[in-house]
CSV table of C-alpha atoms and ligand atoms in Angstrom, one decimal:
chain,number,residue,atom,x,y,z
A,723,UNK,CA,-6.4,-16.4,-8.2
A,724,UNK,CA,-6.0,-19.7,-10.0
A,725,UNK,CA,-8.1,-20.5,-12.9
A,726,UNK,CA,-9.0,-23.6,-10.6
A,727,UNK,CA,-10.1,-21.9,-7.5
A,728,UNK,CA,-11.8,-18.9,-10.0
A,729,UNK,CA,-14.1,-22.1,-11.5
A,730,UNK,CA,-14.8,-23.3,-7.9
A,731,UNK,CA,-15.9,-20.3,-7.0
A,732,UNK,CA,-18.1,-19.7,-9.6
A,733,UNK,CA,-19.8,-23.3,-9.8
A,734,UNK,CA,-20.5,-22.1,-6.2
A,735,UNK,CA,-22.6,-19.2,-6.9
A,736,UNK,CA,-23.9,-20.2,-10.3
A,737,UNK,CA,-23.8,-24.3,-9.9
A,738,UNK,CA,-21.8,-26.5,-11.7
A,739,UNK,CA,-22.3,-27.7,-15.5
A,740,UNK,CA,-19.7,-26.3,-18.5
A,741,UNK,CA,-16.9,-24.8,-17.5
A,742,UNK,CA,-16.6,-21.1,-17.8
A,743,UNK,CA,-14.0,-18.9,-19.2
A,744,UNK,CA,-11.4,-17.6,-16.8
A,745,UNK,CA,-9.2,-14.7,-17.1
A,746,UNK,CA,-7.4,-11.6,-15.3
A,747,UNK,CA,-7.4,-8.2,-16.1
A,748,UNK,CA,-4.7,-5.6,-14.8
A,749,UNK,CA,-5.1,-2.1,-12.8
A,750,UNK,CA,-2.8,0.5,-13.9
A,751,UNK,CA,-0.5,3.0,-12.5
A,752,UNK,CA,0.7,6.0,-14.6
A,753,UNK,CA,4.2,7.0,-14.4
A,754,UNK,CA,3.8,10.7,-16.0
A,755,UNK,CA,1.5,12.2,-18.1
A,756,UNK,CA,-1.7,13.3,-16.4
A,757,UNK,CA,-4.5,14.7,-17.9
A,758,UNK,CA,-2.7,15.2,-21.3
A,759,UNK,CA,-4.6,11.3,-23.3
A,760,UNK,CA,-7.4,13.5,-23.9
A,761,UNK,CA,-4.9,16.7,-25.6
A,762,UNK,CA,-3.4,14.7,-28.0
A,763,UNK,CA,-0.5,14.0,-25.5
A,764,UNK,CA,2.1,11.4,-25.2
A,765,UNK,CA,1.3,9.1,-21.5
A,766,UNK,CA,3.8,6.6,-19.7
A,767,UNK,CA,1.5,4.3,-17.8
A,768,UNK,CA,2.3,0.6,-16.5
A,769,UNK,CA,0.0,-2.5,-16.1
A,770,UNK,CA,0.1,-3.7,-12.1
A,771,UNK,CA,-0.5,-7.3,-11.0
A,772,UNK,CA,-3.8,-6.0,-9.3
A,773,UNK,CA,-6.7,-6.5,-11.0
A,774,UNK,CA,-9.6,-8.2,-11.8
A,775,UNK,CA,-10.8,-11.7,-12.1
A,776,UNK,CA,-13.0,-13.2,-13.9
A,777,UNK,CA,-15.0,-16.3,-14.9
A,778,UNK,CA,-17.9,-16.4,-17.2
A,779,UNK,CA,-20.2,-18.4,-19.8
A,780,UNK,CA,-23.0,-18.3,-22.1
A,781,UNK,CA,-26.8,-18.6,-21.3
A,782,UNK,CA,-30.2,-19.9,-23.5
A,783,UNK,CA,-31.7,-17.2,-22.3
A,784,UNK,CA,-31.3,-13.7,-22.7
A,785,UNK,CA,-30.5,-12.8,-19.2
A,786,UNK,CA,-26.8,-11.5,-17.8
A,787,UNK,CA,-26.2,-12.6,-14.1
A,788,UNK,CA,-23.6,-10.5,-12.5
A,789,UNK,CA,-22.1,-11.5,-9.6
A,790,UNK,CA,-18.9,-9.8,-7.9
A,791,UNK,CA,-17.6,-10.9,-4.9
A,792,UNK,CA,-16.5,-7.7,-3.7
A,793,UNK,CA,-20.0,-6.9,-3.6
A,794,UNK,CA,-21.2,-9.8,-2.1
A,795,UNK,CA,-24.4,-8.8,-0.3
A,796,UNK,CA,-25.8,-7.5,-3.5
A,797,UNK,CA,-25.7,-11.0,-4.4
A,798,UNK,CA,-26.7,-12.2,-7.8
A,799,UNK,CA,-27.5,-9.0,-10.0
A,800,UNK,CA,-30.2,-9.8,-12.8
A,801,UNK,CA,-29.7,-7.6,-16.0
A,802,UNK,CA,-31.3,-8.6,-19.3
A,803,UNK,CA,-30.0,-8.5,-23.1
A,804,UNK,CA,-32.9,-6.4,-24.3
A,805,UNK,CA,-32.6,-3.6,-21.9
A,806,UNK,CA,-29.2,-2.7,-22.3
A,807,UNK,CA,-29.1,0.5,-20.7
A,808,UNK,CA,-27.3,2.3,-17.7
A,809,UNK,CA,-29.4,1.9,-14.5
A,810,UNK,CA,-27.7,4.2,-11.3
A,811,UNK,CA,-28.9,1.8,-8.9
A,812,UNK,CA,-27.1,-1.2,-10.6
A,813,UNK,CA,-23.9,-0.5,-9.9
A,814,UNK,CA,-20.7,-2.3,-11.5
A,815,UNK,CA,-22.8,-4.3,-13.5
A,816,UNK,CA,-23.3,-0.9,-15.5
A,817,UNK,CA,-19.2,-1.3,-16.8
A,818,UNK,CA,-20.7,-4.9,-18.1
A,819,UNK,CA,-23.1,-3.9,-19.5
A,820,UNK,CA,-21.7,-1.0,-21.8
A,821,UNK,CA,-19.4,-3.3,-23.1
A,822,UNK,CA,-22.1,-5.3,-24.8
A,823,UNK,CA,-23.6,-2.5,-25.7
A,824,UNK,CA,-20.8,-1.1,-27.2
A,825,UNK,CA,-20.2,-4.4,-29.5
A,826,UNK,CA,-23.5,-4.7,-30.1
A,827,UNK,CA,-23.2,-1.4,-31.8
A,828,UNK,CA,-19.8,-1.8,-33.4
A,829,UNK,CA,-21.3,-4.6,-35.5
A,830,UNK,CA,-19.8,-7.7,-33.2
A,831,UNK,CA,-23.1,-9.5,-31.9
A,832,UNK,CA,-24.0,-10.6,-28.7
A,833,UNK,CA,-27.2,-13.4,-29.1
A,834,UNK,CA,-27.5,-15.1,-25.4
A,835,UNK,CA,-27.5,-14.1,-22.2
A,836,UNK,CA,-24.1,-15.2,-19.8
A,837,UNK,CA,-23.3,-15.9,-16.0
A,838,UNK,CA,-20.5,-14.0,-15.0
A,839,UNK,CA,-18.4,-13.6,-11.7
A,840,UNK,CA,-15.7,-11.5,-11.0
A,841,UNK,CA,-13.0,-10.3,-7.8
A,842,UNK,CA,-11.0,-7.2,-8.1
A,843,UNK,CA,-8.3,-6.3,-5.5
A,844,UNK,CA,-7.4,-3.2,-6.9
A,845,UNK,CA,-8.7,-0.3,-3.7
A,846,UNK,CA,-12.4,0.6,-5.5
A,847,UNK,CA,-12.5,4.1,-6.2
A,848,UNK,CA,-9.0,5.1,-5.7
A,849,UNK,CA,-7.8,6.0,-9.1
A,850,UNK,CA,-5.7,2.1,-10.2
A,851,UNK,CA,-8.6,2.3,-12.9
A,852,UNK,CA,-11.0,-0.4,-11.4
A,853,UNK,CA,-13.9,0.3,-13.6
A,854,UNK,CA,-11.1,0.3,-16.7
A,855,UNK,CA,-10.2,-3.4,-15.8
A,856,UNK,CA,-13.6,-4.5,-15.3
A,857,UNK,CA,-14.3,-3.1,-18.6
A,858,UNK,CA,-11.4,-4.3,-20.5
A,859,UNK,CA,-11.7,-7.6,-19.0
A,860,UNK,CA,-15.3,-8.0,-19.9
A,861,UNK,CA,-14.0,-6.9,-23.4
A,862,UNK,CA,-12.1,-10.2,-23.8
A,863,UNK,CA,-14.9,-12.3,-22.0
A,864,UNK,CA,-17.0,-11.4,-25.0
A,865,UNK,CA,-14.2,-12.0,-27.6
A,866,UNK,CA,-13.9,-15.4,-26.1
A,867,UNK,CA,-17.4,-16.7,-25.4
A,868,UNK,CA,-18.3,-14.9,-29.0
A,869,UNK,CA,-15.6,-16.1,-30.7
A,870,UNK,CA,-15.3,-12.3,-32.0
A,871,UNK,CA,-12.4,-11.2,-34.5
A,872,UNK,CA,-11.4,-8.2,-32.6
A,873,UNK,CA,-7.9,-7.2,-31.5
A,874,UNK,CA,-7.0,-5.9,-28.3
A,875,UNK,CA,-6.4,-2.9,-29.1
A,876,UNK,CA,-10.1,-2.8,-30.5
A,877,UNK,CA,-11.1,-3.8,-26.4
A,878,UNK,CA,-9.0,-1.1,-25.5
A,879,UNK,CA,-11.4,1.6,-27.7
A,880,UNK,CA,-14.9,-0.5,-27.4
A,881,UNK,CA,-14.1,-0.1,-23.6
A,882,UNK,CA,-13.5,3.8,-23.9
A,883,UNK,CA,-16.6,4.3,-26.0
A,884,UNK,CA,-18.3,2.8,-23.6
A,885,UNK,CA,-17.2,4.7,-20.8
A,886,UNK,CA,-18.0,8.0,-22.7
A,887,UNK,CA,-21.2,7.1,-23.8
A,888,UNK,CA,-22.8,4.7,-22.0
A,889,UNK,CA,-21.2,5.4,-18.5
A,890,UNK,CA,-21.0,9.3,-19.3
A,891,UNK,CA,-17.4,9.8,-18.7
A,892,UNK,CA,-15.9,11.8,-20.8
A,893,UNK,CA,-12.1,9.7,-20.1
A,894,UNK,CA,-9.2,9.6,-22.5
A,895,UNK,CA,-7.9,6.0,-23.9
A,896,UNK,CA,-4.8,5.7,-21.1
A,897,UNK,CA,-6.5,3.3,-19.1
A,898,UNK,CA,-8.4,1.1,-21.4
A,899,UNK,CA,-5.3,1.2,-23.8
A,900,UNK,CA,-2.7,0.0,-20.8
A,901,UNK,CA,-5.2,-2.1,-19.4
A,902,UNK,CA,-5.3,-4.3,-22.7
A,903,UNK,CA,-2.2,-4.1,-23.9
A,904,UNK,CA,0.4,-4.0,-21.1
A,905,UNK,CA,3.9,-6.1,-20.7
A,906,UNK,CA,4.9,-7.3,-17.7
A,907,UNK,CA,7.9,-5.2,-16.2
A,908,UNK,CA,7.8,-2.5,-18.6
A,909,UNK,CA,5.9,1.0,-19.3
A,910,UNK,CA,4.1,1.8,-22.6
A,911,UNK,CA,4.8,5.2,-23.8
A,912,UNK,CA,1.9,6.2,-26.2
A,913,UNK,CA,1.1,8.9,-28.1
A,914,UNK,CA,-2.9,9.3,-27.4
A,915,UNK,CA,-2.8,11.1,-30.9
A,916,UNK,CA,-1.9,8.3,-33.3
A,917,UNK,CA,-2.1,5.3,-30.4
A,918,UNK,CA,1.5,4.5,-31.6
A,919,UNK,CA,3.2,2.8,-28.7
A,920,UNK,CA,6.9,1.9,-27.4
A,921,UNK,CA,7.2,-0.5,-24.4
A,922,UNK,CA,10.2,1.0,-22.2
A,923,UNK,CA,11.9,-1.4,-19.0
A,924,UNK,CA,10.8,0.6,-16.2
A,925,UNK,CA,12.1,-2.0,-13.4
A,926,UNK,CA,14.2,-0.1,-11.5
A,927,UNK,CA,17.5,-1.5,-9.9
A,928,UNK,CA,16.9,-1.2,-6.0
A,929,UNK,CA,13.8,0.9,-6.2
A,930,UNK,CA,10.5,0.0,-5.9
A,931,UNK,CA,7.4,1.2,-6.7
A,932,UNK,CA,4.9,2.5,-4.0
A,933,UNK,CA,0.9,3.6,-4.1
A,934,UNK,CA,0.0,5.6,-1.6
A,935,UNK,CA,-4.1,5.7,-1.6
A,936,UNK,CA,-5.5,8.9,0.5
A,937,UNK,CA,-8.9,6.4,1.2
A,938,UNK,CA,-11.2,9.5,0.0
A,939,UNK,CA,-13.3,8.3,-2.6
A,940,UNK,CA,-14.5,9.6,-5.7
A,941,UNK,CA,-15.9,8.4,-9.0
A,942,UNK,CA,-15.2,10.1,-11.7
A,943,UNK,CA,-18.5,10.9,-12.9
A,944,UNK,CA,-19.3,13.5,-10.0
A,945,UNK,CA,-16.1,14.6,-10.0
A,946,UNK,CA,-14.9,17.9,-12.0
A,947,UNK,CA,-12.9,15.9,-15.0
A,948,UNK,CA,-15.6,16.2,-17.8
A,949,UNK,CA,-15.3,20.2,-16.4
A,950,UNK,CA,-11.6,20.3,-16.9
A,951,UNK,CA,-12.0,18.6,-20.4
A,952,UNK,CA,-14.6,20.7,-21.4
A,953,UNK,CA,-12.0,23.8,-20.2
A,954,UNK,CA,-8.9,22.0,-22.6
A,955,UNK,CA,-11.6,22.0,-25.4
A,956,UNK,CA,-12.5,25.6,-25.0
A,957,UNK,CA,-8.4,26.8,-24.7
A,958,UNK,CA,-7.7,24.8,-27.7
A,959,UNK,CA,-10.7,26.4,-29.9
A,960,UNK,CA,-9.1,29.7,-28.9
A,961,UNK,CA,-5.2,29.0,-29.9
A,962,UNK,CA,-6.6,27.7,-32.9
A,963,UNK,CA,-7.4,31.6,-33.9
A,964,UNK,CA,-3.7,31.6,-34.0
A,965,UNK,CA,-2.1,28.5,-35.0
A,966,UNK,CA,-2.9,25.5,-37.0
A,967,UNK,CA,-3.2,22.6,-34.6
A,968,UNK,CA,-5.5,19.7,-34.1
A,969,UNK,CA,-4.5,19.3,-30.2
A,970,UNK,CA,-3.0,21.2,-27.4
A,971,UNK,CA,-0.2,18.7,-27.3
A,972,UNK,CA,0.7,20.2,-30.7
A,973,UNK,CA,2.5,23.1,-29.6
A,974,UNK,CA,5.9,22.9,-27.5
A,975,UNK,CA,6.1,25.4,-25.1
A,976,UNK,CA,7.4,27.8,-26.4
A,977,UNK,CA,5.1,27.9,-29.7
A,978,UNK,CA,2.3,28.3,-26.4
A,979,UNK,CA,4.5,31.2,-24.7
A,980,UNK,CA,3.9,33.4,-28.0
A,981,UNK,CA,0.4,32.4,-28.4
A,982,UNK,CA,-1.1,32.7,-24.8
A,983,UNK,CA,-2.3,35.8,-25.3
A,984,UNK,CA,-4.7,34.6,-27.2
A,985,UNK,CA,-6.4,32.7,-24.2
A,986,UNK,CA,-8.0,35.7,-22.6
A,987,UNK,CA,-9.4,33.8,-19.1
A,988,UNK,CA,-6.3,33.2,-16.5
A,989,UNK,CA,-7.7,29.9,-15.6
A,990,UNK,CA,-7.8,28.6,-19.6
A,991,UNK,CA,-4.0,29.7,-19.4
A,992,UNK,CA,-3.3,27.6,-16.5
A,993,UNK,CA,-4.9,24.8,-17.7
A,994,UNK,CA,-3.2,24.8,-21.3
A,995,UNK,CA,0.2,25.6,-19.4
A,996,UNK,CA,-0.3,22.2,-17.1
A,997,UNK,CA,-0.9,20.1,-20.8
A,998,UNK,CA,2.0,21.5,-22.4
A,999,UNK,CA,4.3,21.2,-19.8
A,1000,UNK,CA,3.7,18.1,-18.5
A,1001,UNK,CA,3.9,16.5,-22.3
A,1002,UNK,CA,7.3,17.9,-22.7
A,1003,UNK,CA,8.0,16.7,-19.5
A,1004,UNK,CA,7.1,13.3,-20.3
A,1005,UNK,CA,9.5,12.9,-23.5
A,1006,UNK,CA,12.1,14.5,-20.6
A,1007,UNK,CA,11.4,11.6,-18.5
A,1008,UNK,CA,10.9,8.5,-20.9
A,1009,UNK,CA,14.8,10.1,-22.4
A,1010,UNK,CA,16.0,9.8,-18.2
A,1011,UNK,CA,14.9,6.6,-17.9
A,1012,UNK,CA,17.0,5.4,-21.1
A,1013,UNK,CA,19.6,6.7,-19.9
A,1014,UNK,CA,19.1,4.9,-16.1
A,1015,UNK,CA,19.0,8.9,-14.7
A,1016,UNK,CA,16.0,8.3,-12.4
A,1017,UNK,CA,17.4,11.3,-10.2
A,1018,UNK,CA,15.9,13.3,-13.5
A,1019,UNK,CA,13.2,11.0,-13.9
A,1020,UNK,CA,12.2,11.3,-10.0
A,1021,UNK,CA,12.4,15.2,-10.3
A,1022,UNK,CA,9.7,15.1,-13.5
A,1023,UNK,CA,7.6,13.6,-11.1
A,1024,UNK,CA,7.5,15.9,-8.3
A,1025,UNK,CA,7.1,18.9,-11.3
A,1026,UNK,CA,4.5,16.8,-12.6
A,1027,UNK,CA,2.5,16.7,-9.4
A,1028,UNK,CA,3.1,21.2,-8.6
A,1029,UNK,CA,1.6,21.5,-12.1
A,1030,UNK,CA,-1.6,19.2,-11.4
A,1031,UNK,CA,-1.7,21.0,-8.1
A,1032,UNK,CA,-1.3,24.6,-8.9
A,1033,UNK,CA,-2.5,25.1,-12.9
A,1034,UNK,CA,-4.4,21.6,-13.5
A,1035,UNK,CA,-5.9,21.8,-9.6
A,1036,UNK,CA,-6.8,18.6,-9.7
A,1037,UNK,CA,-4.8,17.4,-6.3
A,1038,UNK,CA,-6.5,18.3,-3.2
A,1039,UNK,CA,-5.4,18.5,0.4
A,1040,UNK,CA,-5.5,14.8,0.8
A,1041,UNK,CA,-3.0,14.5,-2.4
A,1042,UNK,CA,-1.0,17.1,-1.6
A,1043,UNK,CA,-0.3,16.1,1.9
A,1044,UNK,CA,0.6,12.6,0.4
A,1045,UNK,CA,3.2,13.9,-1.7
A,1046,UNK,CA,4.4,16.4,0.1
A,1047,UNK,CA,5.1,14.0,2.8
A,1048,UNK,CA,6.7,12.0,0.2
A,1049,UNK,CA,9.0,14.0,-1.0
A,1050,UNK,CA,10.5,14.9,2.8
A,1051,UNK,CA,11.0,11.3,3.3
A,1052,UNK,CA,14.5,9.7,3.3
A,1053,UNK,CA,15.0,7.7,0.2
A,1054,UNK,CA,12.3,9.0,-2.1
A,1055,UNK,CA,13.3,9.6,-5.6
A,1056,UNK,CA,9.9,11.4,-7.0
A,1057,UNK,CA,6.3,11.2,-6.0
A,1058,UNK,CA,3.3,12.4,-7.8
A,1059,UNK,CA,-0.5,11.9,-8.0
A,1060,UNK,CA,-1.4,9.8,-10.7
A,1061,UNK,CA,-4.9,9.3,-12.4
A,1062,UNK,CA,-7.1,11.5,-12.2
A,1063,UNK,CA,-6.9,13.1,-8.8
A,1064,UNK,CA,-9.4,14.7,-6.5
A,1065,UNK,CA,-8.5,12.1,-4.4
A,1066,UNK,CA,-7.3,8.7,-5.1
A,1067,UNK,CA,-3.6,7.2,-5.5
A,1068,UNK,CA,-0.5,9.1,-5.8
A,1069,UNK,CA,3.0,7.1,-6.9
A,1070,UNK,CA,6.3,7.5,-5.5
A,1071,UNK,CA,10.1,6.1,-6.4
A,1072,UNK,CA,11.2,4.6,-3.2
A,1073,UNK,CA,14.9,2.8,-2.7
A,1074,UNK,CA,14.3,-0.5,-1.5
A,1075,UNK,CA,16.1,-0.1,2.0
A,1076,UNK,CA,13.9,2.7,2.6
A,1077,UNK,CA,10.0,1.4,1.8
A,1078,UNK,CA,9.1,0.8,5.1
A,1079,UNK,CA,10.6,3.9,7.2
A,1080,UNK,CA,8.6,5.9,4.3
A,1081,UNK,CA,5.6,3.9,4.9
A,1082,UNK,CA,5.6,4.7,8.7
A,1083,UNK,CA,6.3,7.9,8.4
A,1084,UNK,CA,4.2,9.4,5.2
A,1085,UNK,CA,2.2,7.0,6.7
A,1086,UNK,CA,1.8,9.3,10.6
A,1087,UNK,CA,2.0,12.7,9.2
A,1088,UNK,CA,-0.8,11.7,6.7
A,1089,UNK,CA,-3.0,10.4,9.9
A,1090,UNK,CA,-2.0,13.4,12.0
A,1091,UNK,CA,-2.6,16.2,9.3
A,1092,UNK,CA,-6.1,14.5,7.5
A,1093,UNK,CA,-7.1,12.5,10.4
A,1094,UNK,CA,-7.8,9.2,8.9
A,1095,UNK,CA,-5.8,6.3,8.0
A,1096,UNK,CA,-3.7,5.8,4.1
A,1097,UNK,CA,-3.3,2.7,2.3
A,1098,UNK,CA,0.4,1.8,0.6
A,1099,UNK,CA,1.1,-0.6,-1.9
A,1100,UNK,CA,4.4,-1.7,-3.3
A,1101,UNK,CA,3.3,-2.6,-6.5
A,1102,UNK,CA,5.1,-4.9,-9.6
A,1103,UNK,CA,4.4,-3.9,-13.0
A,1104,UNK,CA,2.4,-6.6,-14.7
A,1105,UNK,CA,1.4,-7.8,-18.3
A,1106,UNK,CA,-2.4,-7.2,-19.9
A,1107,UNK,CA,-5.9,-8.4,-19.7
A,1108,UNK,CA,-4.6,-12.1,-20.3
A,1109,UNK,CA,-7.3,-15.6,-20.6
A,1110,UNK,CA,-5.8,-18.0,-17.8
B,1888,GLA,C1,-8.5,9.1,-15.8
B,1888,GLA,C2,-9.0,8.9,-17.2
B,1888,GLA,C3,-7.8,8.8,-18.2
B,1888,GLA,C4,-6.9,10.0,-17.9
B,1888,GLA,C5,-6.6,10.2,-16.5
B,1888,GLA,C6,-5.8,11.5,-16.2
B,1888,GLA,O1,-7.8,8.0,-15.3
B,1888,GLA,O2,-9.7,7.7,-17.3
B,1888,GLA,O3,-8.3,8.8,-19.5
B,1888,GLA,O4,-7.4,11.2,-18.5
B,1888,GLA,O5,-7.7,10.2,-15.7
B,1888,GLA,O6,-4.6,11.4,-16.8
């Protein structure tokens, strides 16, 4: 959207006067590296040009007006600056909220209430981290209307905090971090345990990049990720009888071959194995894409994806059919579920000539084996959460 027709449409819901800020803010794809920004891991995700819009500006009073137009007949949602806490039947407005909640309680204040509007086209639900660009995005609206000295990179962590705390999800700082700090046409590879970060070129002579979405939903909240953290917590508390680490993404594998025996339940051993593996597979694949090998790079993916399905099990029948399906089709290089799974998005590496015979037919043997309709997006890599 422009940052006319965002200014329109909000003088339209909240009448005209000052004009309000106006700014985007990304979805994000990962490459490789799933499930490993909570293990100390090193993650290789990418910024999209789906996202979320937003306009906003301050109040006299001390309410916050919420309006989204992809939740139209909800209308305008009334939330107020002295009850700043998560309310289930509220909805998005909860992602707003925890953001000023979470400055608030960094030290960064909020005094006045704000009208703010927003439009996301990023598929709700389907693992492109919608509730990660509303956060991040409602991060820099307070920066801006606040006129707050924080750095995006401090978004990037007020928005995690407030997903752990004050939305109850237990998430890594992938999402928030990409979300923020992206760079159009490139992935960031960052190590989760020191947030050091390289920016890598990942477009891709010929090839482009296509989301396949399975159309079940899931939030992460009931599904079982705070379980499989918990798990990753638990296997690391037992290797550390045995070795000095901080995080499971301190041992290469083959320090964790000697030391497994120390994890006495099979499905801790799995889970450790998936983390391990799939860090070293990501230094594997940043290396092949350096070196323009994205036959390597392509395979990573597809190991990445048996690894989520059979020792992370995070993939499910809709996933797997997916990428399965994927990987049969003509002109795929690599396909994988990214995210967090249990439904949701996977990614695959398709040439160019080839998108739309993939399409159709990933697209048929999806409908015919799960019996309802996917979603594909051939998506560009975009930059940040940027003020238009
Ligand atoms: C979700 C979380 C991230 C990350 C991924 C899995 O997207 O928000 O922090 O853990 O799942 O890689």
């Amino acid at each position: 959207m422009t940052k006319e027709a965002l200014v329109q449409a909000f003088f339209k819901i909240f009448g005209e006067g000052s004009e309000p800020v106006t700014l985007f803010s990304p979805g994000r794809v990962n490459l490789i590296g799933e499930h490993i920004d909570y293990n100390g891991g090193s993650v290789f995700p990418c910024a999209l040009t789906m996202g979320t819009w937003f306009a906003g500006r301050k109040r006299a009073d001390h309410k916050i007006l919420c309006y989204s137009a992809n939740f139209a007949e909800e209308g305008i949602v009334e939330r107020f600056l002295d009850q700043l806490e998560n309310d289930p039947d509220k909805g998005f407005t909860n992602y707003l909220l925890g953001i000023i909640w979470t400055f608030i309680k960094k030290g960064f204040p909020v005094d006045c209430g704000m009208e703010i509007w927003l439009s996301g086209n990023i598929p709700y639900a389907s693992g492109l981290s919608s509730s990660a660009s509303v956060e991040v995005g409602m991060g820099l609206l307070l920066k801006t209307l606040f006129d707050h000295p924080v750095s995006m990179q401090d978004i990037a962590l007020f928005s995690q905090y407030a997903e752990n705390n004050f939305n109850k999800v237990n998430c890594g700082i992938m999402d928030q971090f990409i979300i923020a700090m992206g760079k159009k046409d490139c992935a960031v590879l960052l190590d989760t345990a020191t947030l050091n970060y390289t920016y890598v070129p990942a477009v891709l002579q010929g090839i482009k990049l296509v989301i396949g979405c399975t159309n079940k939903k899931r939030g992460l909240k009931d599904s079982k990720y705070n379980e499989r953290r918990q798990e990753c917590e638990t296997a690391l508390s037992e290797l550390q009888n045995g070795a000095d680490i901080r995080t499971l993404c301190d041992l290469s594998l083959k320090d964790y071959e000697e030391l497994e025996v120390l994890l006495k339940d099979p499905v801790l051993k799995k889970r450790a194995r998936h983390v391990i593996t799939e860090n070293e597979r990501v230094k594997q694949a940043v290396k092949a894409l350096k070196e323009d090998d994205i036959t390597a790079f392509g395979r990573l993916m597809d190991e990445s994806h048996i690894s989520l399905r059979d020792d992370y099990e995070v993939t499910g029948i809709e996933l797997d059919t997916l990428t399965e399906e994927a990987w049969k089709a003509e002109g795929c290089l690599g396909s994988r579920m990214t995210g967090a799974g249990f439904g949701g998005c996977n990614v695959s590496l398709v040439k160019e000539e080839a998108v739309e015979s993939f399409i159709q037919q990933v697209g048929d043997a999806y409908r015919k084996k799960i019996g309802y309709e996917t979603s594909f997006y051939t998506v560009d890599i975009g930059d940040g959460a940027v003020l238009l």
